[in-house]
Amino acid sequence: KTFREDPLGNFLMRFSTVFSDFTQAAWWFTLWNLMRGLLVGVLLGTITSAVFNSGLMAFIYATDLCIELFIQPQNDAYDCFTNQWQAITHFIQVSTLAAFMNGSVSPAFTEASNLVFSFVGFIPSMTAVFSSAFGLIFGLLGSFGPMILAGV
């Protein structure tokens, strides 16, 4: 089919690698990610009111959290879990910053919260690395363990 007959189909066929991680119904999620980044960059750079700016950031990340939790746009269950986990931690961090800008929480609480949730948000992305490393170690021990015990 020509581009005029099926513009969306031709677009998705041409750029399918960009959209391959998402369900067919959520093909737009890549565009949302790009728009969210653009919105955050523009808002951080142009809005000077700290309270208004942080409230908008919290709204953007709340929208992202709702999309991740209720639409679940990823094809892979592990990707879905890690993206939901990251959306939750990002929302908590941005909400904490918004509360700080509003004067609701102390600087020490904000700093500690962001430090903890930065670490907590990092954990799911490392599970695959750790499981591969442990599998490699146990595989090597299984292969070479008897030779080591025998003194070879």
CSV table of N, CA and C in Angstrom, one decimal:
chain,number,residue,atom,x,y,z
A,1,LYS,N,0.8,-1.2,0.0
A,1,LYS,CA,0.0,0.0,0.0
A,1,LYS,C,0.9,1.2,0.0
A,2,THR,N,0.4,2.3,-0.6
A,2,THR,CA,1.1,3.5,-0.6
A,2,THR,C,1.0,4.2,0.7
A,3,PHE,N,1.8,5.2,0.9
A,3,PHE,CA,1.7,6.0,2.1
A,3,PHE,C,0.4,6.7,2.3
A,4,ARG,N,-0.2,7.1,1.2
A,4,ARG,CA,-1.5,7.8,1.2
A,4,ARG,C,-2.6,6.9,1.6
A,5,GLU,N,-2.5,5.6,1.2
A,5,GLU,CA,-3.6,4.6,1.5
A,5,GLU,C,-3.5,4.2,3.0
A,6,ASP,N,-2.3,4.0,3.5
A,6,ASP,CA,-2.2,3.5,4.9
A,6,ASP,C,-1.0,4.3,5.6
A,7,PRO,N,-1.2,5.5,5.9
A,7,PRO,CA,-0.1,6.3,6.5
A,7,PRO,C,0.4,5.7,7.8
A,8,LEU,N,-0.5,5.4,8.7
A,8,LEU,CA,0.0,4.8,10.0
A,8,LEU,C,0.7,3.5,9.9
A,9,GLY,N,0.1,2.6,9.1
A,9,GLY,CA,0.8,1.3,8.8
A,9,GLY,C,2.2,1.5,8.2
A,10,ASN,N,2.3,2.3,7.3
A,10,ASN,CA,3.6,2.5,6.6
A,10,ASN,C,4.6,3.2,7.6
A,11,PHE,N,4.1,4.1,8.4
A,11,PHE,CA,5.0,4.8,9.4
A,11,PHE,C,5.5,3.7,10.4
A,12,LEU,N,4.5,2.9,10.9
A,12,LEU,CA,4.9,1.9,11.9
A,12,LEU,C,5.9,0.9,11.3
A,13,MET,N,5.7,0.5,10.0
A,13,MET,CA,6.5,-0.5,9.4
A,13,MET,C,8.0,0.1,9.2
A,14,ARG,N,8.0,1.4,8.9
A,14,ARG,CA,9.3,2.0,8.7
A,14,ARG,C,10.1,2.2,10.0
A,15,PHE,N,9.4,2.6,11.0
A,15,PHE,CA,10.0,2.9,12.3
A,15,PHE,C,9.7,1.8,13.4
A,16,SER,N,9.5,0.6,13.0
A,16,SER,CA,9.0,-0.4,13.9
A,16,SER,C,10.0,-0.7,15.0
A,17,THR,N,11.3,-0.5,14.8
A,17,THR,CA,12.3,-0.8,15.9
A,17,THR,C,12.1,0.2,17.1
A,18,VAL,N,11.6,1.4,16.8
A,18,VAL,CA,11.4,2.4,17.8
A,18,VAL,C,10.2,1.9,18.7
A,19,PHE,N,9.2,1.3,18.1
A,19,PHE,CA,8.0,0.9,18.8
A,19,PHE,C,7.9,-0.6,19.2
A,20,SER,N,9.0,-1.3,18.9
A,20,SER,CA,8.9,-2.8,19.1
A,20,SER,C,8.8,-3.2,20.6
A,21,ASP,N,9.2,-2.4,21.5
A,21,ASP,CA,9.1,-2.8,22.9
A,21,ASP,C,7.7,-2.6,23.5
A,22,PHE,N,6.8,-2.1,22.7
A,22,PHE,CA,5.4,-1.8,23.2
A,22,PHE,C,4.3,-2.5,22.5
A,23,THR,N,3.2,-2.7,23.2
A,23,THR,CA,2.1,-3.4,22.6
A,23,THR,C,1.6,-2.6,21.4
A,24,GLN,N,0.8,-3.2,20.5
A,24,GLN,CA,0.4,-2.6,19.3
A,24,GLN,C,-0.6,-1.4,19.7
A,25,ALA,N,-1.4,-1.6,20.8
A,25,ALA,CA,-2.3,-0.5,21.2
A,25,ALA,C,-1.5,0.6,21.8
A,26,ALA,N,-0.3,0.4,22.2
A,26,ALA,CA,0.4,1.5,22.9
A,26,ALA,C,1.6,2.0,22.0
A,27,TRP,N,1.5,2.0,20.7
A,27,TRP,CA,2.5,2.4,19.8
A,27,TRP,C,2.9,3.9,20.1
A,28,TRP,N,2.0,4.6,20.6
A,28,TRP,CA,2.2,6.1,20.9
A,28,TRP,C,3.1,6.3,22.2
A,29,PHE,N,3.4,5.2,22.9
A,29,PHE,CA,4.2,5.4,24.2
A,29,PHE,C,5.6,6.0,23.9
A,30,THR,N,6.2,5.7,22.9
A,30,THR,CA,7.5,6.2,22.6
A,30,THR,C,7.4,7.8,22.4
A,31,LEU,N,6.3,8.2,21.7
A,31,LEU,CA,6.1,9.6,21.5
A,31,LEU,C,5.8,10.3,22.8
A,32,TRP,N,5.1,9.6,23.7
A,32,TRP,CA,4.8,10.1,25.1
A,32,TRP,C,6.1,10.3,25.8
A,33,ASN,N,7.0,9.4,25.7
A,33,ASN,CA,8.3,9.5,26.4
A,33,ASN,C,9.1,10.7,25.9
A,34,LEU,N,9.1,10.9,24.6
A,34,LEU,CA,9.8,12.0,24.0
A,34,LEU,C,9.1,13.3,24.4
A,35,MET,N,7.8,13.4,24.4
A,35,MET,CA,7.1,14.6,24.8
A,35,MET,C,7.3,14.9,26.3
A,36,ARG,N,7.3,13.9,27.1
A,36,ARG,CA,7.5,14.1,28.5
A,36,ARG,C,8.9,14.7,28.8
A,37,GLY,N,9.9,14.2,28.1
A,37,GLY,CA,11.2,14.7,28.2
A,37,GLY,C,11.3,16.2,27.8
A,38,LEU,N,10.6,16.5,26.7
A,38,LEU,CA,10.6,17.8,26.1
A,38,LEU,C,9.8,18.8,27.1
A,39,LEU,N,8.7,18.3,27.6
A,39,LEU,CA,7.9,19.1,28.6
A,39,LEU,C,8.7,19.4,29.8
A,40,VAL,N,9.4,18.4,30.4
A,40,VAL,CA,10.2,18.6,31.6
A,40,VAL,C,11.3,19.6,31.3
A,41,GLY,N,12.0,19.4,30.2
A,41,GLY,CA,13.1,20.4,29.9
A,41,GLY,C,12.6,21.8,29.6
A,42,VAL,N,11.5,21.9,29.0
A,42,VAL,CA,10.9,23.3,28.7
A,42,VAL,C,10.4,23.9,30.0
A,43,LEU,N,9.7,23.1,30.8
A,43,LEU,CA,9.1,23.7,32.0
A,43,LEU,C,10.2,24.1,33.0
A,44,LEU,N,11.2,23.2,33.1
A,44,LEU,CA,12.3,23.5,34.1
A,44,LEU,C,13.0,24.8,33.6
A,45,GLY,N,13.1,25.0,32.4
A,45,GLY,CA,13.9,26.1,31.9
A,45,GLY,C,13.1,27.4,31.7
A,46,THR,N,11.8,27.4,31.7
A,46,THR,CA,11.0,28.6,31.4
A,46,THR,C,10.2,29.1,32.6
A,47,ILE,N,9.7,28.2,33.4
A,47,ILE,CA,8.8,28.6,34.5
A,47,ILE,C,9.6,28.9,35.7
A,48,THR,N,9.5,30.2,36.2
A,48,THR,CA,10.4,30.6,37.3
A,48,THR,C,9.8,30.4,38.7
A,49,SER,N,8.5,30.2,38.8
A,49,SER,CA,7.8,30.0,40.1
A,49,SER,C,8.1,28.5,40.5
A,50,ALA,N,8.9,28.4,41.6
A,50,ALA,CA,9.3,27.1,42.0
A,50,ALA,C,8.1,26.2,42.4
A,51,VAL,N,7.1,26.8,43.1
A,51,VAL,CA,5.9,26.0,43.5
A,51,VAL,C,5.1,25.5,42.3
A,52,PHE,N,4.9,26.4,41.3
A,52,PHE,CA,4.1,26.1,40.2
A,52,PHE,C,4.9,25.1,39.3
A,53,ASN,N,6.2,25.3,39.1
A,53,ASN,CA,7.0,24.4,38.4
A,53,ASN,C,7.0,23.0,38.9
A,54,SER,N,7.2,22.9,40.2
A,54,SER,CA,7.3,21.6,40.9
A,54,SER,C,5.9,20.9,40.8
A,55,GLY,N,4.9,21.7,40.9
A,55,GLY,CA,3.5,21.1,40.8
A,55,GLY,C,3.3,20.5,39.4
A,56,LEU,N,3.7,21.2,38.4
A,56,LEU,CA,3.6,20.7,37.0
A,56,LEU,C,4.4,19.5,36.8
A,57,MET,N,5.6,19.5,37.4
A,57,MET,CA,6.5,18.3,37.3
A,57,MET,C,5.8,17.1,37.9
A,58,ALA,N,5.2,17.3,39.1
A,58,ALA,CA,4.5,16.2,39.8
A,58,ALA,C,3.3,15.7,39.0
A,59,PHE,N,2.6,16.6,38.3
A,59,PHE,CA,1.5,16.3,37.5
A,59,PHE,C,2.0,15.4,36.3
A,60,ILE,N,3.0,15.8,35.6
A,60,ILE,CA,3.6,15.1,34.5
A,60,ILE,C,4.0,13.7,34.9
A,61,TYR,N,4.7,13.6,36.0
A,61,TYR,CA,5.1,12.2,36.5
A,61,TYR,C,3.9,11.4,37.0
A,62,ALA,N,2.9,12.1,37.6
A,62,ALA,CA,1.7,11.3,38.0
A,62,ALA,C,1.0,10.8,36.7
A,63,THR,N,0.9,11.5,35.7
A,63,THR,CA,0.4,11.1,34.4
A,63,THR,C,1.2,9.8,33.9
A,64,ASP,N,2.5,10.0,33.9
A,64,ASP,CA,3.3,8.8,33.5
A,64,ASP,C,3.1,7.6,34.4
A,65,LEU,N,3.0,7.8,35.7
A,65,LEU,CA,2.7,6.7,36.6
A,65,LEU,C,1.4,6.0,36.3
A,66,CYS,N,0.3,6.8,36.0
A,66,CYS,CA,-1.0,6.2,35.7
A,66,CYS,C,-0.9,5.4,34.4
A,67,ILE,N,-0.2,6.0,33.4
A,67,ILE,CA,0.0,5.2,32.1
A,67,ILE,C,0.7,3.9,32.4
A,68,GLU,N,1.8,3.9,33.1
A,68,GLU,CA,2.5,2.7,33.4
A,68,GLU,C,1.7,1.7,34.2
A,69,LEU,N,1.0,2.2,35.2
A,69,LEU,CA,0.2,1.2,36.0
A,69,LEU,C,-1.0,0.7,35.3
A,70,PHE,N,-1.8,1.5,34.6
A,70,PHE,CA,-3.1,1.1,34.1
A,70,PHE,C,-3.1,0.7,32.7
A,71,ILE,N,-2.2,1.2,31.8
A,71,ILE,CA,-2.2,0.8,30.4
A,71,ILE,C,-1.2,-0.2,30.2
A,72,GLN,N,-0.1,-0.2,30.9
A,72,GLN,CA,1.0,-1.2,30.8
A,72,GLN,C,1.4,-1.4,29.4
A,73,PRO,N,2.1,-0.4,28.8
A,73,PRO,CA,2.4,-0.4,27.4
A,73,PRO,C,3.5,-1.3,26.9
A,74,GLN,N,4.3,-1.9,27.8
A,74,GLN,CA,5.4,-2.7,27.4
A,74,GLN,C,4.9,-4.1,27.0
A,75,ASN,N,5.6,-4.7,26.0
A,75,ASN,CA,5.4,-6.1,25.6
A,75,ASN,C,5.8,-7.1,26.6
A,76,ASP,N,7.0,-6.9,27.2
A,76,ASP,CA,7.7,-7.8,28.1
A,76,ASP,C,7.2,-7.6,29.5
A,77,ALA,N,6.9,-8.6,30.3
A,77,ALA,CA,6.5,-8.5,31.7
A,77,ALA,C,7.6,-7.9,32.5
A,78,TYR,N,8.9,-8.3,32.3
A,78,TYR,CA,10.0,-7.7,33.1
A,78,TYR,C,10.1,-6.2,32.8
A,79,ASP,N,10.0,-5.8,31.6
A,79,ASP,CA,10.1,-4.4,31.2
A,79,ASP,C,8.9,-3.6,31.8
A,80,CYS,N,7.8,-4.2,31.8
A,80,CYS,CA,6.6,-3.6,32.4
A,80,CYS,C,6.8,-3.4,33.9
A,81,PHE,N,7.3,-4.4,34.6
A,81,PHE,CA,7.6,-4.3,36.0
A,81,PHE,C,8.6,-3.2,36.3
A,82,THR,N,9.8,-3.2,35.6
A,82,THR,CA,10.8,-2.3,35.9
A,82,THR,C,10.4,-0.8,35.6
A,83,ASN,N,9.6,-0.7,34.5
A,83,ASN,CA,9.1,0.7,34.2
A,83,ASN,C,8.1,1.2,35.2
A,84,GLN,N,7.2,0.3,35.7
A,84,GLN,CA,6.3,0.7,36.7
A,84,GLN,C,7.1,1.0,38.0
A,85,TRP,N,8.0,0.3,38.4
A,85,TRP,CA,8.9,0.5,39.5
A,85,TRP,C,9.5,1.9,39.4
A,86,GLN,N,10.1,2.2,38.3
A,86,GLN,CA,10.8,3.4,38.0
A,86,GLN,C,9.8,4.6,38.0
A,87,ALA,N,8.6,4.4,37.5
A,87,ALA,CA,7.6,5.4,37.5
A,87,ALA,C,7.2,5.8,38.9
A,88,ILE,N,7.0,4.7,39.7
A,88,ILE,CA,6.6,5.0,41.1
A,88,ILE,C,7.7,5.7,41.9
A,89,THR,N,9.0,5.3,41.7
A,89,THR,CA,10.1,6.0,42.4
A,89,THR,C,10.3,7.4,41.9
A,90,HIS,N,10.1,7.6,40.6
A,90,HIS,CA,10.3,9.0,40.0
A,90,HIS,C,9.1,9.9,40.6
A,91,PHE,N,7.9,9.4,40.6
A,91,PHE,CA,6.8,10.1,41.1
A,91,PHE,C,7.0,10.5,42.6
A,92,ILE,N,7.5,9.6,43.4
A,92,ILE,CA,7.8,9.9,44.8
A,92,ILE,C,8.8,11.0,44.9
A,93,GLN,N,9.9,10.8,44.1
A,93,GLN,CA,11.0,11.8,44.2
A,93,GLN,C,10.5,13.2,43.8
A,94,VAL,N,9.7,13.3,42.7
A,94,VAL,CA,9.2,14.6,42.2
A,94,VAL,C,8.2,15.1,43.2
A,95,SER,N,7.4,14.3,43.8
A,95,SER,CA,6.4,14.8,44.8
A,95,SER,C,7.1,15.3,46.0
A,96,THR,N,8.2,14.6,46.4
A,96,THR,CA,8.9,15.1,47.6
A,96,THR,C,9.6,16.5,47.3
A,97,LEU,N,10.1,16.6,46.1
A,97,LEU,CA,10.6,17.9,45.7
A,97,LEU,C,9.5,19.0,45.6
A,98,ALA,N,8.4,18.6,45.1
A,98,ALA,CA,7.2,19.6,45.1
A,98,ALA,C,6.8,20.0,46.5
A,99,ALA,N,6.8,19.0,47.4
A,99,ALA,CA,6.5,19.3,48.8
A,99,ALA,C,7.5,20.2,49.5
A,100,PHE,N,8.8,19.9,49.1
A,100,PHE,CA,9.8,20.8,49.6
A,100,PHE,C,9.7,22.2,49.1
A,101,MET,N,9.4,22.4,47.8
A,101,MET,CA,9.3,23.7,47.2
A,101,MET,C,8.0,24.4,47.8
A,102,ASN,N,7.1,23.7,48.3
A,102,ASN,CA,5.9,24.2,48.9
A,102,ASN,C,6.1,24.5,50.4
A,103,GLY,N,7.2,24.1,50.9
A,103,GLY,CA,7.5,24.3,52.3
A,103,GLY,C,6.9,23.3,53.2
A,104,SER,N,6.5,22.1,52.7
A,104,SER,CA,5.9,21.1,53.5
A,104,SER,C,6.8,20.1,54.2
A,105,VAL,N,8.0,20.0,53.6
A,105,VAL,CA,9.0,19.1,54.2
A,105,VAL,C,10.3,19.8,54.3
A,106,SER,N,11.2,19.2,55.1
A,106,SER,CA,12.5,19.9,55.4
A,106,SER,C,13.5,19.5,54.3
A,107,PRO,N,14.6,20.3,54.2
A,107,PRO,CA,15.6,19.9,53.2
A,107,PRO,C,16.3,18.6,53.5
A,108,ALA,N,16.4,18.2,54.8
A,108,ALA,CA,17.0,17.0,55.2
A,108,ALA,C,16.2,15.8,54.7
A,109,PHE,N,14.9,15.9,54.9
A,109,PHE,CA,13.9,14.8,54.5
A,109,PHE,C,14.0,14.7,53.0
A,110,THR,N,14.0,15.8,52.3
A,110,THR,CA,14.0,15.8,50.8
A,110,THR,C,15.3,15.1,50.3
A,111,GLU,N,16.4,15.5,50.9
A,111,GLU,CA,17.7,14.9,50.5
A,111,GLU,C,17.7,13.4,50.8
A,112,ALA,N,17.3,13.0,52.0
A,112,ALA,CA,17.3,11.6,52.3
A,112,ALA,C,16.3,10.8,51.4
A,113,SER,N,15.1,11.3,51.2
A,113,SER,CA,14.1,10.7,50.4
A,113,SER,C,14.7,10.4,49.0
A,114,ASN,N,15.2,11.5,48.4
A,114,ASN,CA,15.7,11.3,47.0
A,114,ASN,C,16.9,10.4,46.9
A,115,LEU,N,17.8,10.4,47.9
A,115,LEU,CA,18.9,9.4,48.0
A,115,LEU,C,18.3,8.0,48.1
A,116,VAL,N,17.4,7.7,49.0
A,116,VAL,CA,16.9,6.4,49.1
A,116,VAL,C,16.1,5.9,47.9
A,117,PHE,N,15.3,6.8,47.3
A,117,PHE,CA,14.5,6.4,46.2
A,117,PHE,C,15.3,6.3,44.9
A,118,SER,N,16.5,7.0,44.8
A,118,SER,CA,17.4,6.8,43.7
A,118,SER,C,18.0,5.4,43.7
A,119,PHE,N,18.3,5.0,44.9
A,119,PHE,CA,18.9,3.6,45.1
A,119,PHE,C,17.8,2.6,44.8
A,120,VAL,N,16.6,2.8,45.4
A,120,VAL,CA,15.5,1.8,45.3
A,120,VAL,C,15.1,1.7,43.8
A,121,GLY,N,15.1,2.8,43.1
A,121,GLY,CA,14.7,2.8,41.7
A,121,GLY,C,15.7,2.1,40.8
A,122,PHE,N,16.9,2.0,41.3
A,122,PHE,CA,18.0,1.3,40.6
A,122,PHE,C,18.0,-0.2,40.7
A,123,ILE,N,17.4,-0.7,41.8
A,123,ILE,CA,17.4,-2.1,42.1
A,123,ILE,C,16.9,-3.0,41.0
A,124,PRO,N,15.7,-2.8,40.5
A,124,PRO,CA,15.1,-3.7,39.5
A,124,PRO,C,16.0,-3.8,38.2
A,125,SER,N,16.6,-2.7,37.8
A,125,SER,CA,17.4,-2.8,36.6
A,125,SER,C,18.7,-3.6,36.8
A,126,MET,N,19.1,-3.9,38.0
A,126,MET,CA,20.2,-4.7,38.3
A,126,MET,C,20.0,-6.1,38.5
A,127,THR,N,18.7,-6.5,38.6
A,127,THR,CA,18.4,-7.9,38.9
A,127,THR,C,18.9,-8.9,37.8
A,128,ALA,N,18.7,-8.5,36.6
A,128,ALA,CA,19.2,-9.3,35.5
A,128,ALA,C,20.7,-9.5,35.5
A,129,VAL,N,21.4,-8.4,35.8
A,129,VAL,CA,22.8,-8.5,35.9
A,129,VAL,C,23.3,-9.4,37.0
A,130,PHE,N,22.7,-9.2,38.2
A,130,PHE,CA,23.1,-10.1,39.3
A,130,PHE,C,22.7,-11.6,39.1
A,131,SER,N,21.6,-11.8,38.5
A,131,SER,CA,21.2,-13.2,38.2
A,131,SER,C,22.1,-13.8,37.2
A,132,SER,N,22.5,-13.1,36.2
A,132,SER,CA,23.5,-13.6,35.2
A,132,SER,C,24.9,-13.9,35.9
A,133,ALA,N,25.3,-13.0,36.7
A,133,ALA,CA,26.6,-13.1,37.4
A,133,ALA,C,26.6,-14.3,38.3
A,134,PHE,N,25.5,-14.5,39.1
A,134,PHE,CA,25.4,-15.6,40.0
A,134,PHE,C,25.3,-16.9,39.2
A,135,GLY,N,24.6,-16.9,38.1
A,135,GLY,CA,24.5,-18.1,37.2
A,135,GLY,C,25.9,-18.5,36.7
A,136,LEU,N,26.7,-17.5,36.3
A,136,LEU,CA,28.0,-17.7,35.8
A,136,LEU,C,28.9,-18.3,36.9
A,137,ILE,N,28.8,-17.7,38.1
A,137,ILE,CA,29.7,-18.2,39.2
A,137,ILE,C,29.3,-19.6,39.6
A,138,PHE,N,28.0,-19.9,39.7
A,138,PHE,CA,27.6,-21.3,40.1
A,138,PHE,C,27.9,-22.3,39.0
A,139,GLY,N,27.8,-21.8,37.7
A,139,GLY,CA,28.2,-22.7,36.6
A,139,GLY,C,29.7,-23.0,36.6
A,140,LEU,N,30.5,-22.0,36.9
A,140,LEU,CA,31.9,-22.3,37.0
A,140,LEU,C,32.3,-23.2,38.2
A,141,LEU,N,31.6,-22.9,39.3
A,141,LEU,CA,31.9,-23.8,40.5
A,141,LEU,C,31.4,-25.2,40.2
A,142,GLY,N,30.3,-25.4,39.5
A,142,GLY,CA,29.9,-26.7,39.2
A,142,GLY,C,30.8,-27.4,38.2
A,143,SER,N,31.4,-26.7,37.3
A,143,SER,CA,32.4,-27.3,36.4
A,143,SER,C,33.7,-27.5,36.9
A,144,PHE,N,34.3,-26.6,37.7
A,144,PHE,CA,35.6,-26.7,38.2
A,144,PHE,C,35.7,-27.0,39.6
A,145,GLY,N,34.6,-27.0,40.4
A,145,GLY,CA,34.6,-27.3,41.8
A,145,GLY,C,35.2,-28.7,42.1
A,146,PRO,N,34.8,-29.7,41.4
A,146,PRO,CA,35.5,-31.0,41.7
A,146,PRO,C,37.0,-31.0,41.5
A,147,MET,N,37.5,-30.4,40.5
A,147,MET,CA,38.9,-30.3,40.2
A,147,MET,C,39.6,-29.5,41.3
A,148,ILE,N,39.0,-28.4,41.8
A,148,ILE,CA,39.6,-27.6,42.9
A,148,ILE,C,39.6,-28.5,44.2
A,149,LEU,N,38.6,-29.2,44.5
A,149,LEU,CA,38.5,-30.0,45.7
A,149,LEU,C,39.5,-31.2,45.6
A,150,ALA,N,39.8,-31.7,44.4
A,150,ALA,CA,40.7,-32.8,44.2
A,150,ALA,C,42.1,-32.3,44.2
A,151,GLY,N,42.3,-31.0,44.2
A,151,GLY,CA,43.7,-30.5,44.2
A,151,GLY,C,44.4,-30.4,42.9
A,152,VAL,N,43.6,-30.5,41.8
A,152,VAL,CA,44.2,-30.5,40.4
A,152,VAL,C,44.5,-29.1,40.0
